Amino acid sequence: AQKVTQAQTEISVVEKEDVTLDCVYETRDTTYYLFWYKQPPSGELVFLIRRNSFDEQNEISGRYSWNFQKSTSSFNFTITASQVVDSAVYFCALNVPSSNTGKLIFGQGTTLQVKP
Amino acid sequence: DADVTQTPRNRITKTGKRIMLECSQTKGHDRMYWYRQDPGLGLRLIYYSFDVKDINKGEISDGYSVSRQAQAKFSLSLESAIPNQTALYFCATSGPGNSGYGYTFGSGTRLTVV
């Protein structure tokens, strides 16, 4: 079975704090892709990152960083020095090419509230 | 113009009514999808299509139907809407292959069934 779990339903932090959003995935396939999306209050889905299963290098993009660990099946997302504009729902997603559906399997989402 | 356009953006309809949500894309991709988002459940796949003649059910297709009128157009219909179909609906398109490359979502349609 393929599954994505985001155990943190809601997180609240004060501006400038660092925050990590957890993502645990399940698949028996060795080839897969992991994604993070941001959904601000306006509702659209904003693509943040796509990572393939063969690339375990951590990635940093400005205040955002991602830690991919195959040993623990996790793909965690850290926001450094959070800002109010980071308040949103964040989704982790999994794609398994062998399913031949092209679909993304989404986690439940984590709502992040950054307070001023 | 947006790469993936969904209409309407918001809709309130009554139980038992037929409603169609429309989606068009300018990415030139063959693959198109309809997802439904519910609080606490993430997004779930309703239907997907790899080309005009290839339409497939996703994990929650009951109560829904789709039509792929052209490469660029993929509409979702609720034949007889019910309140538990109240949700945020997303259309998406992706590039060639099964790896989720080039996934692009529309802005969503917020549907309320009363």
PDB file of C-alpha atoms in Angstrom:
ATOM      1  CA  ALA A   1       0.000   0.000   0.000  1.00  0.00           C
ATOM      2  CA  GLN A   2       1.109   3.546  -0.641  1.00  0.00           C
ATOM      3  CA  LYS A   3       0.402   6.170   1.921  1.00  0.00           C
ATOM      4  CA  VAL A   4       1.518   9.545   3.210  1.00  0.00           C
ATOM      5  CA  THR A   5       1.109  10.539   6.838  1.00  0.00           C
ATOM      6  CA  GLN A   6       1.386  14.035   8.209  1.00  0.00           C
ATOM      7  CA  ALA A   7       0.852  13.454  11.904  1.00  0.00           C
ATOM      8  CA  GLN A   8       0.845  17.123  12.847  1.00  0.00           C
ATOM      9  CA  THR A   9      -2.644  18.459  12.216  1.00  0.00           C
ATOM     10  CA  GLU A  10      -1.951  22.001  13.380  1.00  0.00           C
ATOM     11  CA  ILE A  11       1.163  23.864  14.452  1.00  0.00           C
ATOM     12  CA  SER A  12       1.280  27.333  15.931  1.00  0.00           C
ATOM     13  CA  VAL A  13       4.505  29.300  16.259  1.00  0.00           C
ATOM     14  CA  VAL A  14       5.536  32.862  16.862  1.00  0.00           C
ATOM     15  CA  GLU A  15       7.175  34.770  14.065  1.00  0.00           C
ATOM     16  CA  LYS A  16      10.907  34.145  13.655  1.00  0.00           C
ATOM     17  CA  GLU A  17      10.733  30.705  15.201  1.00  0.00           C
ATOM     18  CA  ASP A  18      11.942  27.743  13.169  1.00  0.00           C
ATOM     19  CA  VAL A  19       9.341  25.073  12.468  1.00  0.00           C
ATOM     20  CA  THR A  20       9.543  21.559  11.013  1.00  0.00           C
ATOM     21  CA  LEU A  21       6.659  19.847   9.298  1.00  0.00           C
ATOM     22  CA  ASP A  22       6.865  16.078   9.336  1.00  0.00           C
ATOM     23  CA  CYS A  23       6.031  13.745   6.467  1.00  0.00           C
ATOM     24  CA  VAL A  24       6.257   9.964   6.546  1.00  0.00           C
ATOM     25  CA  TYR A  25       5.529   7.923   3.443  1.00  0.00           C
ATOM     26  CA  GLU A  26       4.961   4.271   2.666  1.00  0.00           C
ATOM     27  CA  THR A  27       5.751   2.471  -0.555  1.00  0.00           C
ATOM     28  CA  ARG A  28       7.516  -0.724  -1.509  1.00  0.00           C
ATOM     29  CA  ASP A  29       8.704   0.695  -4.781  1.00  0.00           C
ATOM     30  CA  THR A  30      12.276   1.848  -5.117  1.00  0.00           C
ATOM     31  CA  THR A  31      11.403   4.558  -7.632  1.00  0.00           C
ATOM     32  CA  TYR A  32       9.119   7.274  -6.390  1.00  0.00           C
ATOM     33  CA  TYR A  33       8.801  11.040  -6.136  1.00  0.00           C
ATOM     34  CA  LEU A  34       7.985  13.220  -3.166  1.00  0.00           C
ATOM     35  CA  PHE A  35       6.391  16.644  -3.228  1.00  0.00           C
ATOM     36  CA  TRP A  36       5.510  19.493  -0.925  1.00  0.00           C
ATOM     37  CA  TYR A  37       2.735  21.966  -1.657  1.00  0.00           C
ATOM     38  CA  LYS A  38       1.621  25.096   0.162  1.00  0.00           C
ATOM     39  CA  GLN A  39      -2.048  26.095   0.299  1.00  0.00           C
ATOM     40  CA  PRO A  40      -2.462  29.684   1.523  1.00  0.00           C
ATOM     41  CA  PRO A  41      -5.838  30.954   2.751  1.00  0.00           C
ATOM     42  CA  SER A  42      -6.752  31.886  -0.821  1.00  0.00           C
ATOM     43  CA  GLY A  43      -6.962  28.163  -1.552  1.00  0.00           C
ATOM     44  CA  GLU A  44      -4.669  27.549  -4.490  1.00  0.00           C
ATOM     45  CA  LEU A  45      -1.928  24.923  -4.338  1.00  0.00           C
ATOM     46  CA  VAL A  46       1.586  26.266  -4.638  1.00  0.00           C
ATOM     47  CA  PHE A  47       4.291  23.801  -5.670  1.00  0.00           C
ATOM     48  CA  LEU A  48       7.360  23.902  -3.426  1.00  0.00           C
ATOM     49  CA  ILE A  49       9.544  20.914  -4.290  1.00  0.00           C
ATOM     50  CA  ARG A  50       9.722  17.582  -6.121  1.00  0.00           C
ATOM     51  CA  ARG A  51      12.375  15.076  -5.112  1.00  0.00           C
ATOM     52  CA  ASN A  52      13.117  11.660  -6.579  1.00  0.00           C
ATOM     53  CA  SER A  53      13.898   8.614  -4.479  1.00  0.00           C
ATOM     54  CA  PHE A  54      17.472   8.355  -5.731  1.00  0.00           C
ATOM     55  CA  ASP A  55      18.480  11.777  -4.534  1.00  0.00           C
ATOM     56  CA  GLU A  56      18.855  11.946  -0.768  1.00  0.00           C
ATOM     57  CA  GLN A  57      20.654  15.243  -0.709  1.00  0.00           C
ATOM     58  CA  ASN A  58      19.037  17.820   1.477  1.00  0.00           C
ATOM     59  CA  GLU A  59      17.757  20.877  -0.318  1.00  0.00           C
ATOM     60  CA  ILE A  60      17.693  24.484   0.774  1.00  0.00           C
ATOM     61  CA  SER A  61      15.792  27.278  -0.901  1.00  0.00           C
ATOM     62  CA  GLY A  62      15.946  30.522   1.011  1.00  0.00           C
ATOM     63  CA  ARG A  63      14.244  29.982   4.364  1.00  0.00           C
ATOM     64  CA  TYR A  64      12.957  26.570   3.265  1.00  0.00           C
ATOM     65  CA  SER A  65      14.842  23.309   3.614  1.00  0.00           C
ATOM     66  CA  TRP A  66      13.959  19.688   3.122  1.00  0.00           C
ATOM     67  CA  ASN A  67      15.431  16.624   4.789  1.00  0.00           C
ATOM     68  CA  PHE A  68      14.910  13.365   2.910  1.00  0.00           C
ATOM     69  CA  GLN A  69      15.779  10.184   4.820  1.00  0.00           C
ATOM     70  CA  LYS A  70      15.009   6.896   3.122  1.00  0.00           C
ATOM     71  CA  SER A  71      16.021   4.963   6.248  1.00  0.00           C
ATOM     72  CA  THR A  72      13.044   6.422   8.102  1.00  0.00           C
ATOM     73  CA  SER A  73      10.816   7.016   5.047  1.00  0.00           C
ATOM     74  CA  SER A  74      10.580  10.670   5.899  1.00  0.00           C
ATOM     75  CA  PHE A  75      10.668  13.877   3.907  1.00  0.00           C
ATOM     76  CA  ASN A  76      10.492  16.678   6.439  1.00  0.00           C
ATOM     77  CA  PHE A  77      10.168  20.360   5.669  1.00  0.00           C
ATOM     78  CA  THR A  78      11.707  23.106   7.792  1.00  0.00           C
ATOM     79  CA  ILE A  79      10.947  26.796   7.652  1.00  0.00           C
ATOM     80  CA  THR A  80      13.631  28.913   9.242  1.00  0.00           C
ATOM     81  CA  ALA A  81      12.734  32.243  10.820  1.00  0.00           C
ATOM     82  CA  SER A  82       9.053  31.838  10.086  1.00  0.00           C
ATOM     83  CA  GLN A  83       6.965  34.756   8.914  1.00  0.00           C
ATOM     84  CA  VAL A  84       3.256  35.498   9.072  1.00  0.00           C
ATOM     85  CA  VAL A  85       3.064  34.928   5.309  1.00  0.00           C
ATOM     86  CA  ASP A  86       4.079  31.321   5.905  1.00  0.00           C
ATOM     87  CA  SER A  87       0.685  30.683   7.505  1.00  0.00           C
ATOM     88  CA  ALA A  88      -0.952  28.069   5.310  1.00  0.00           C
ATOM     89  CA  VAL A  89      -1.824  24.416   4.986  1.00  0.00           C
ATOM     90  CA  TYR A  90       1.126  22.353   3.820  1.00  0.00           C
ATOM     91  CA  PHE A  91       0.739  19.062   1.991  1.00  0.00           C
ATOM     92  CA  CYS A  92       3.254  16.330   1.419  1.00  0.00           C
ATOM     93  CA  ALA A  93       2.553  14.011  -1.536  1.00  0.00           C
ATOM     94  CA  LEU A  94       3.917  10.834  -3.085  1.00  0.00           C
ATOM     95  CA  ASN A  95       3.985   9.676  -6.697  1.00  0.00           C
ATOM     96  CA  VAL A  96       4.791   6.080  -7.582  1.00  0.00           C
ATOM     97  CA  PRO A  97       5.321   5.695 -11.343  1.00  0.00           C
ATOM     98  CA  SER A  98       4.675   1.962 -11.361  1.00  0.00           C
ATOM     99  CA  SER A  99       1.034   2.627 -10.479  1.00  0.00           C
ATOM    100  CA  ASN A 100       0.577   3.890 -14.045  1.00  0.00           C
ATOM    101  CA  THR A 101      -1.938   6.435 -12.849  1.00  0.00           C
ATOM    102  CA  GLY A 102       0.217   9.526 -12.599  1.00  0.00           C
ATOM    103  CA  LYS A 103      -1.608  10.390  -9.418  1.00  0.00           C
ATOM    104  CA  LEU A 104      -0.286  12.140  -6.342  1.00  0.00           C
ATOM    105  CA  ILE A 105      -1.053  10.546  -2.990  1.00  0.00           C
ATOM    106  CA  PHE A 106      -1.502  13.325  -0.466  1.00  0.00           C
ATOM    107  CA  GLY A 107      -1.082  13.436   3.256  1.00  0.00           C
ATOM    108  CA  GLN A 108      -3.773  14.960   5.420  1.00  0.00           C
ATOM    109  CA  GLY A 109      -2.064  18.318   5.525  1.00  0.00           C
ATOM    110  CA  THR A 110      -0.574  20.373   8.360  1.00  0.00           C
ATOM    111  CA  THR A 111      -2.026  23.766   9.158  1.00  0.00           C
ATOM    112  CA  LEU A 112       0.711  26.186  10.156  1.00  0.00           C
ATOM    113  CA  GLN A 113      -0.195  29.380  11.960  1.00  0.00           C
ATOM    114  CA  VAL A 114       2.543  31.939  12.411  1.00  0.00           C
ATOM    115  CA  LYS A 115       1.636  34.611  14.923  1.00  0.00           C
ATOM    116  CA  PRO A 116       3.193  38.062  14.870  1.00  0.00           C
TER     117      PRO A 116
ATOM    118  CA  ASP B   1      -3.927  33.598 -18.256  1.00  0.00           C
ATOM    119  CA  ALA B   2      -3.569  30.716 -15.842  1.00  0.00           C
ATOM    120  CA  ASP B   3      -2.162  27.439 -17.152  1.00  0.00           C
ATOM    121  CA  VAL B   4      -5.126  25.545 -15.670  1.00  0.00           C
ATOM    122  CA  THR B   5      -8.452  27.357 -15.422  1.00  0.00           C
ATOM    123  CA  GLN B   6     -11.391  26.101 -13.432  1.00  0.00           C
ATOM    124  CA  THR B   7     -14.913  27.453 -13.606  1.00  0.00           C
ATOM    125  CA  PRO B   8     -16.813  28.326 -11.561  1.00  0.00           C
ATOM    126  CA  ARG B   9     -14.598  29.345  -8.628  1.00  0.00           C
ATOM    127  CA  ASN B  10     -17.469  29.047  -6.188  1.00  0.00           C
ATOM    128  CA  ARG B  11     -20.847  27.395  -6.480  1.00  0.00           C
ATOM    129  CA  ILE B  12     -23.746  26.746  -4.182  1.00  0.00           C
ATOM    130  CA  THR B  13     -26.259  24.220  -5.402  1.00  0.00           C
ATOM    131  CA  LYS B  14     -29.214  22.316  -4.019  1.00  0.00           C
ATOM    132  CA  THR B  15     -29.402  18.635  -3.249  1.00  0.00           C
ATOM    133  CA  GLY B  16     -30.458  16.637  -6.292  1.00  0.00           C
ATOM    134  CA  LYS B  17     -29.297  19.180  -8.858  1.00  0.00           C
ATOM    135  CA  ARG B  18     -26.937  18.316 -11.663  1.00  0.00           C
ATOM    136  CA  ILE B  19     -23.797  20.392 -11.759  1.00  0.00           C
ATOM    137  CA  MET B  20     -20.760  20.538 -14.003  1.00  0.00           C
ATOM    138  CA  LEU B  21     -17.335  21.825 -13.070  1.00  0.00           C
ATOM    139  CA  GLU B  22     -15.162  22.786 -15.991  1.00  0.00           C
ATOM    140  CA  CYS B  23     -11.428  22.730 -16.486  1.00  0.00           C
ATOM    141  CA  SER B  24      -9.228  23.853 -19.339  1.00  0.00           C
ATOM    142  CA  GLN B  25      -5.454  23.896 -19.651  1.00  0.00           C
ATOM    143  CA  THR B  26      -2.939  25.600 -21.884  1.00  0.00           C
ATOM    144  CA  LYS B  27       0.058  23.435 -20.964  1.00  0.00           C
ATOM    145  CA  GLY B  28      -0.438  21.141 -23.941  1.00  0.00           C
ATOM    146  CA  HIS B  29      -0.347  18.105 -21.668  1.00  0.00           C
ATOM    147  CA  ASP B  30      -2.300  14.939 -22.359  1.00  0.00           C
ATOM    148  CA  ARG B  31      -2.809  13.981 -18.718  1.00  0.00           C
ATOM    149  CA  MET B  32      -5.555  15.565 -16.675  1.00  0.00           C
ATOM    150  CA  TYR B  33      -6.972  14.842 -13.210  1.00  0.00           C
ATOM    151  CA  TRP B  34      -9.784  15.755 -10.866  1.00  0.00           C
ATOM    152  CA  TYR B  35      -9.137  15.777  -7.127  1.00  0.00           C
ATOM    153  CA  ARG B  36     -11.342  16.495  -4.173  1.00  0.00           C
ATOM    154  CA  GLN B  37     -10.098  18.118  -0.954  1.00  0.00           C
ATOM    155  CA  ASP B  38     -11.806  17.613   2.388  1.00  0.00           C
ATOM    156  CA  PRO B  39     -10.535  18.936   5.721  1.00  0.00           C
ATOM    157  CA  GLY B  40      -8.287  16.416   7.426  1.00  0.00           C
ATOM    158  CA  LEU B  41      -8.235  14.117   4.405  1.00  0.00           C
ATOM    159  CA  GLY B  42      -5.944  15.883   1.990  1.00  0.00           C
ATOM    160  CA  LEU B  43      -6.668  15.568  -1.713  1.00  0.00           C
ATOM    161  CA  ARG B  44      -8.098  12.402  -3.207  1.00  0.00           C
ATOM    162  CA  LEU B  45      -8.271  11.414  -6.842  1.00  0.00           C
ATOM    163  CA  ILE B  46     -11.716  11.250  -8.447  1.00  0.00           C
ATOM    164  CA  TYR B  47     -10.915  10.604 -12.125  1.00  0.00           C
ATOM    165  CA  TYR B  48      -7.944  10.817 -14.430  1.00  0.00           C
ATOM    166  CA  SER B  49      -7.491  10.875 -18.178  1.00  0.00           C
ATOM    167  CA  PHE B  50      -4.405  10.214 -20.263  1.00  0.00           C
ATOM    168  CA  ASP B  51      -5.981  11.341 -23.511  1.00  0.00           C
ATOM    169  CA  VAL B  52      -9.383  12.029 -25.032  1.00  0.00           C
ATOM    170  CA  LYS B  53     -10.231   8.340 -25.314  1.00  0.00           C
ATOM    171  CA  ASP B  54      -8.659   7.197 -22.066  1.00  0.00           C
ATOM    172  CA  ILE B  55     -10.626   7.948 -18.892  1.00  0.00           C
ATOM    173  CA  ASN B  56     -10.131   6.124 -15.618  1.00  0.00           C
ATOM    174  CA  LYS B  57     -11.730   6.058 -12.206  1.00  0.00           C
ATOM    175  CA  GLY B  58      -9.783   7.178  -9.212  1.00  0.00           C
ATOM    176  CA  GLU B  59     -10.291   6.166  -5.616  1.00  0.00           C
ATOM    177  CA  ILE B  60     -13.545   8.084  -5.019  1.00  0.00           C
ATOM    178  CA  SER B  61     -15.427   8.135  -8.344  1.00  0.00           C
ATOM    179  CA  ASP B  62     -18.880   7.142  -7.046  1.00  0.00           C
ATOM    180  CA  GLY B  63     -21.401   9.905  -7.665  1.00  0.00           C
ATOM    181  CA  TYR B  64     -19.211  11.599 -10.259  1.00  0.00           C
ATOM    182  CA  SER B  65     -18.716  11.400 -14.005  1.00  0.00           C
ATOM    183  CA  VAL B  66     -16.288  13.125 -16.343  1.00  0.00           C
ATOM    184  CA  SER B  67     -16.005  14.141 -19.950  1.00  0.00           C
ATOM    185  CA  ARG B  68     -12.826  14.816 -21.894  1.00  0.00           C
ATOM    186  CA  GLN B  69     -14.078  17.032 -24.665  1.00  0.00           C
ATOM    187  CA  ALA B  70     -10.643  17.803 -26.059  1.00  0.00           C
ATOM    188  CA  GLN B  71      -7.016  17.518 -25.059  1.00  0.00           C
ATOM    189  CA  ALA B  72      -7.340  20.791 -23.193  1.00  0.00           C
ATOM    190  CA  LYS B  73     -10.753  20.305 -21.567  1.00  0.00           C
ATOM    191  CA  PHE B  74     -11.804  17.944 -18.800  1.00  0.00           C
ATOM    192  CA  SER B  75     -15.113  18.469 -17.010  1.00  0.00           C
ATOM    193  CA  LEU B  76     -16.475  16.872 -13.860  1.00  0.00           C
ATOM    194  CA  SER B  77     -20.187  16.297 -13.324  1.00  0.00           C
ATOM    195  CA  LEU B  78     -22.240  15.550 -10.280  1.00  0.00           C
ATOM    196  CA  GLU B  79     -25.410  14.003 -11.667  1.00  0.00           C
ATOM    197  CA  SER B  80     -27.416  14.440  -8.478  1.00  0.00           C
ATOM    198  CA  ALA B  81     -25.533  16.475  -5.919  1.00  0.00           C
ATOM    199  CA  ILE B  82     -25.654  15.507  -2.259  1.00  0.00           C
ATOM    200  CA  PRO B  83     -24.424  17.456   0.792  1.00  0.00           C
ATOM    201  CA  ASN B  84     -21.411  15.208   1.419  1.00  0.00           C
ATOM    202  CA  GLN B  85     -20.064  16.279  -1.969  1.00  0.00           C
ATOM    203  CA  THR B  86     -19.465  19.695  -0.468  1.00  0.00           C
ATOM    204  CA  ALA B  87     -15.721  20.138  -0.923  1.00  0.00           C
ATOM    205  CA  LEU B  88     -12.947  21.969  -2.721  1.00  0.00           C
ATOM    206  CA  TYR B  89     -12.336  20.481  -6.158  1.00  0.00           C
ATOM    207  CA  PHE B  90      -9.087  20.741  -8.065  1.00  0.00           C
ATOM    208  CA  CYS B  91      -8.313  20.023 -11.668  1.00  0.00           C
ATOM    209  CA  ALA B  92      -4.701  19.283 -12.585  1.00  0.00           C
ATOM    210  CA  THR B  93      -2.546  18.382 -15.528  1.00  0.00           C
ATOM    211  CA  SER B  94       0.851  16.736 -15.700  1.00  0.00           C
ATOM    212  CA  GLY B  95       3.579  16.185 -18.217  1.00  0.00           C
ATOM    213  CA  PRO B  96       4.420  12.929 -19.997  1.00  0.00           C
ATOM    214  CA  GLY B  97       5.264   9.813 -18.018  1.00  0.00           C
ATOM    215  CA  ASN B  98       4.038   8.621 -14.655  1.00  0.00           C
ATOM    216  CA  SER B  99       6.467  10.490 -12.424  1.00  0.00           C
ATOM    217  CA  GLY B 100       4.326  13.491 -11.594  1.00  0.00           C
ATOM    218  CA  TYR B 101       6.541  15.739 -13.669  1.00  0.00           C
ATOM    219  CA  GLY B 102       5.061  19.126 -14.423  1.00  0.00           C
ATOM    220  CA  TYR B 103       2.017  18.787 -12.197  1.00  0.00           C
ATOM    221  CA  THR B 104      -0.031  21.961 -12.414  1.00  0.00           C
ATOM    222  CA  PHE B 105      -3.195  22.578 -10.412  1.00  0.00           C
ATOM    223  CA  GLY B 106      -6.045  24.931 -11.119  1.00  0.00           C
ATOM    224  CA  SER B 107      -7.174  27.429  -8.496  1.00  0.00           C
ATOM    225  CA  GLY B 108      -9.957  25.168  -7.289  1.00  0.00           C
ATOM    226  CA  THR B 109     -13.754  25.208  -7.263  1.00  0.00           C
ATOM    227  CA  ARG B 110     -15.422  25.515  -3.888  1.00  0.00           C
ATOM    228  CA  LEU B 111     -18.703  23.615  -4.113  1.00  0.00           C
ATOM    229  CA  THR B 112     -21.395  23.729  -1.458  1.00  0.00           C
ATOM    230  CA  VAL B 113     -24.407  21.435  -1.686  1.00  0.00           C
ATOM    231  CA  VAL B 114     -27.315  22.525   0.532  1.00  0.00           C
TER     232      VAL B 114
END
